[in-house]
Amino acid sequence: MYKNFFKRTIDFSFSLLGFIFLSPVFIIITISLFFANQGKPFFFQKRPGKNEKIFQIIKFKTMNDKKDANGNLLSDQERLTKIGLFVRKTSLDEIPQLLNVIIGDMSLIGPRPLLVQYLPLYNDFQKQRHLIRPGITGWAQINGRNAISWNQKFEYDVWYVKNYSFLLDLKIVFLTIKKVFVREGISQEGVATMEVFKGNV
């Protein structure tokens, strides 16, 4: 019953209430990033959702678009703005994704939606992460977030797909709040977020 009905009902209700409650913070960050990123406070990108259906995710834009002399974007670390670093460390960049949850593209809890170009690189086991809606936070996020390896992340994602329940989701919510305050696992060593997934080698 929870998997087929209540999870979506809870997602919609709490996301709507959360967005209303956080709207003052949403407005302040939007204005700050508007000036920090030359009028571009939001980041839009296509991501695969449930059953690999493509949707457009929305997040706060924490990196600018600065390029080198050859017209190539600088590294993530070099493009991360001061306000963007704060927003990312406090996980406030996830607030706009509540809109994705409200319209049904995402869930509050589930495997994080990764890049579209990773789809052909997954093996059959890893593809199971797309059997449910992706989430704003998930089992992998409370077990290391970006500081763990890709294989570990996929193991956690698929385990969640096979075992999620109301009590597990409740546990993930509380541990996510703890992680936000402790600020663990935000990035891998040497990079601003996480290294690119290059497939199974």
Short mmCIF file of C-alpha atoms in Angstrom, two decimals:
data_model
loop_
_atom_site.label_atom_id
_atom_site.label_comp_id
_atom_site.label_asym_id
_atom_site.label_seq_id
_atom_site.Cartn_x
_atom_site.Cartn_y
_atom_site.Cartn_z
CA MET A 1 0.00 0.00 0.00
CA TYR A 2 2.81 2.41 0.88
CA LYS A 3 4.71 1.71 -2.35
CA ASN A 4 1.65 1.97 -4.59
CA PHE A 5 -0.16 4.93 -3.03
CA PHE A 6 0.99 6.51 0.22
CA LYS A 7 4.58 7.24 -0.86
CA ARG A 8 3.39 9.48 -3.70
CA THR A 9 0.75 11.10 -1.48
CA ILE A 10 3.37 11.87 1.18
CA ASP A 11 5.79 13.15 -1.47
CA PHE A 12 3.25 15.60 -2.87
CA SER A 13 1.92 16.82 0.48
CA PHE A 14 5.25 17.34 2.23
CA SER A 15 6.92 18.85 -0.86
CA LEU A 16 4.14 21.40 -1.25
CA LEU A 17 4.24 22.31 2.44
CA GLY A 18 8.03 22.37 2.41
CA PHE A 19 8.19 24.66 -0.59
CA ILE A 20 5.69 27.07 0.99
CA PHE A 21 7.63 27.03 4.28
CA LEU A 22 10.98 27.54 2.55
CA SER A 23 9.74 30.17 0.09
CA PRO A 24 11.48 33.08 1.93
CA VAL A 25 14.80 31.18 1.74
CA PHE A 26 14.05 30.30 -1.89
CA ILE A 27 13.56 33.98 -2.77
CA ILE A 28 16.70 35.16 -0.94
CA ILE A 29 18.92 32.53 -2.59
CA THR A 30 17.37 33.20 -6.01
CA ILE A 31 18.19 36.92 -5.74
CA SER A 32 21.74 36.22 -4.47
CA LEU A 33 22.51 33.77 -7.26
CA PHE A 34 20.92 36.07 -9.84
CA PHE A 35 23.69 38.58 -9.18
CA ALA A 36 26.44 35.97 -8.65
CA ASN A 37 25.71 34.15 -11.93
CA GLN A 38 24.96 37.03 -14.31
CA GLY A 39 21.20 36.70 -14.13
CA LYS A 40 21.07 32.87 -14.04
CA PRO A 41 20.01 31.68 -10.57
CA PHE A 42 18.74 28.27 -11.72
CA PHE A 43 20.34 25.22 -13.28
CA PHE A 44 18.23 23.09 -15.62
CA GLN A 45 19.34 19.72 -16.94
CA LYS A 46 17.74 16.63 -18.45
CA ARG A 47 17.91 13.58 -16.19
CA PRO A 48 16.50 10.03 -16.41
CA GLY A 49 13.63 9.27 -14.03
CA LYS A 50 11.45 6.24 -13.38
CA ASN A 51 11.77 3.68 -16.19
CA GLU A 52 14.47 5.94 -17.70
CA LYS A 53 11.88 8.55 -18.71
CA ILE A 54 13.71 11.83 -19.28
CA PHE A 55 12.66 14.90 -17.30
CA GLN A 56 14.19 18.31 -16.59
CA ILE A 57 15.61 18.75 -13.12
CA ILE A 58 15.83 22.19 -11.52
CA LYS A 59 18.44 23.20 -8.96
CA PHE A 60 20.05 26.39 -7.81
CA LYS A 61 23.02 27.26 -10.05
CA THR A 62 26.09 27.08 -7.82
CA MET A 63 28.72 27.44 -10.58
CA ASN A 64 29.27 30.26 -13.06
CA ASP A 65 29.94 29.78 -16.80
CA LYS A 66 33.53 31.06 -16.94
CA LYS A 67 35.68 29.63 -19.74
CA ASP A 68 39.39 29.44 -20.55
CA ALA A 69 41.15 31.10 -23.49
CA ASN A 70 40.02 28.29 -25.79
CA GLY A 71 36.37 28.68 -24.91
CA ASN A 72 36.20 25.59 -22.70
CA LEU A 73 34.46 25.69 -19.35
CA LEU A 74 36.82 25.87 -16.38
CA SER A 75 36.81 23.02 -13.85
CA ASP A 76 33.92 22.70 -11.40
CA GLN A 77 36.20 23.82 -8.56
CA GLU A 78 37.17 26.99 -10.41
CA ARG A 79 33.58 27.87 -11.36
CA LEU A 80 32.07 27.30 -7.92
CA THR A 81 31.05 30.73 -6.57
CA LYS A 82 31.27 31.72 -2.90
CA ILE A 83 27.50 31.85 -2.49
CA GLY A 84 27.28 28.65 -4.53
CA LEU A 85 29.70 26.90 -2.17
CA PHE A 86 27.57 27.93 0.81
CA VAL A 87 24.36 26.82 -0.89
CA ARG A 88 25.88 23.46 -1.82
CA LYS A 89 27.44 22.78 1.58
CA THR A 90 24.13 23.44 3.31
CA SER A 91 22.25 21.41 0.62
CA LEU A 92 20.03 24.42 -0.07
CA ASP A 93 20.65 23.88 -3.79
CA GLU A 94 18.15 21.01 -3.57
CA ILE A 95 15.16 23.25 -2.64
CA PRO A 96 13.96 23.82 -6.26
CA GLN A 97 13.70 20.04 -6.72
CA LEU A 98 10.64 20.14 -4.49
CA LEU A 99 8.91 21.40 -7.65
CA ASN A 100 10.07 18.23 -9.45
CA VAL A 101 8.53 16.18 -6.65
CA ILE A 102 5.26 18.13 -6.72
CA ILE A 103 4.75 17.51 -10.44
CA GLY A 104 5.65 13.82 -10.09
CA ASP A 105 9.06 13.54 -11.77
CA MET A 106 10.82 12.80 -8.50
CA SER A 107 10.27 11.50 -4.99
CA LEU A 108 11.57 12.90 -1.72
CA ILE A 109 13.47 9.64 -1.16
CA GLY A 110 15.05 7.54 -3.90
CA PRO A 111 18.22 7.05 -5.97
CA ARG A 112 19.63 10.40 -7.07
CA PRO A 113 18.92 11.17 -10.78
CA LEU A 114 22.23 11.06 -12.64
CA LEU A 115 23.25 12.23 -16.12
CA VAL A 116 21.47 11.05 -19.28
CA GLN A 117 24.79 10.13 -20.90
CA TYR A 118 25.37 7.51 -18.19
CA LEU A 119 22.38 5.40 -19.34
CA PRO A 120 24.29 3.31 -21.95
CA LEU A 121 27.06 2.66 -19.40
CA TYR A 122 24.96 0.84 -16.80
CA ASN A 123 24.96 -2.93 -16.48
CA ASP A 124 21.73 -4.84 -15.80
CA PHE A 125 22.19 -4.62 -12.04
CA GLN A 126 22.78 -0.85 -12.07
CA LYS A 127 19.78 -0.24 -14.33
CA GLN A 128 17.50 -1.36 -11.50
CA ARG A 129 17.95 2.07 -9.88
CA HIS A 130 15.47 3.37 -12.48
CA LEU A 131 12.61 1.09 -11.42
CA ILE A 132 11.31 3.81 -9.08
CA ARG A 133 11.23 7.61 -9.07
CA PRO A 134 14.58 9.25 -8.31
CA GLY A 135 14.84 11.19 -5.06
CA ILE A 136 16.16 14.41 -3.59
CA THR A 137 17.96 12.28 -1.01
CA GLY A 138 18.41 8.56 -0.66
CA TRP A 139 20.14 5.58 0.92
CA ALA A 140 23.42 6.32 -0.88
CA GLN A 141 23.32 9.96 0.25
CA ILE A 142 23.24 9.08 3.94
CA ASN A 143 25.95 6.46 3.42
CA GLY A 144 28.59 8.70 1.89
CA ARG A 145 26.92 10.88 -0.76
CA ASN A 146 29.64 11.98 -3.24
CA ALA A 147 32.55 10.66 -1.15
CA ILE A 148 31.90 7.00 -2.00
CA SER A 149 32.78 5.10 -5.18
CA TRP A 150 30.34 4.63 -8.05
CA ASN A 151 30.09 0.90 -7.32
CA GLN A 152 29.19 1.59 -3.70
CA LYS A 153 26.62 4.19 -4.77
CA PHE A 154 24.93 1.76 -7.16
CA GLU A 155 24.91 -1.00 -4.53
CA TYR A 156 23.10 1.33 -2.13
CA ASP A 157 20.68 2.53 -4.82
CA VAL A 158 19.61 -0.96 -5.89
CA TRP A 159 19.37 -2.14 -2.29
CA TYR A 160 16.97 0.73 -1.62
CA VAL A 161 14.85 -0.10 -4.68
CA LYS A 162 14.39 -3.65 -3.37
CA ASN A 163 13.84 -2.76 0.29
CA TYR A 164 12.23 0.68 0.64
CA SER A 165 9.41 1.15 3.13
CA PHE A 166 7.83 3.91 5.20
CA LEU A 167 10.12 3.24 8.17
CA LEU A 168 13.23 3.18 5.98
CA ASP A 169 12.22 6.45 4.31
CA LEU A 170 11.64 7.99 7.73
CA LYS A 171 15.11 6.87 8.82
CA ILE A 172 16.66 8.38 5.67
CA VAL A 173 14.91 11.71 6.31
CA PHE A 174 16.31 12.00 9.83
CA LEU A 175 19.81 10.90 8.81
CA THR A 176 19.74 13.33 5.87
CA ILE A 177 19.01 16.20 8.26
CA LYS A 178 21.96 15.07 10.38
CA LYS A 179 24.22 14.92 7.32
CA VAL A 180 23.23 18.46 6.32
CA PHE A 181 24.35 19.82 9.67
CA VAL A 182 27.53 17.72 9.80
CA ARG A 183 28.24 18.47 6.10
CA GLU A 184 29.73 15.07 5.31
CA GLY A 185 30.35 13.52 1.89
CA ILE A 186 29.69 16.67 -0.17
CA SER A 187 32.51 15.94 -2.58
CA GLN A 188 35.23 13.48 -3.46
CA GLU A 189 38.82 14.47 -2.77
CA GLY A 190 40.18 16.75 -5.50
CA VAL A 191 36.85 17.57 -7.15
CA ALA A 192 33.94 19.89 -6.34
CA THR A 193 31.30 17.17 -6.53
CA MET A 194 32.06 13.65 -7.82
CA GLU A 195 34.19 12.24 -10.61
CA VAL A 196 32.53 11.37 -13.92
CA PHE A 197 31.14 7.84 -14.25
CA LYS A 198 33.02 6.11 -17.09
CA GLY A 199 31.24 2.79 -17.07
CA ASN A 200 32.22 -0.62 -15.73
CA VAL A 201 35.86 -1.30 -16.46
#
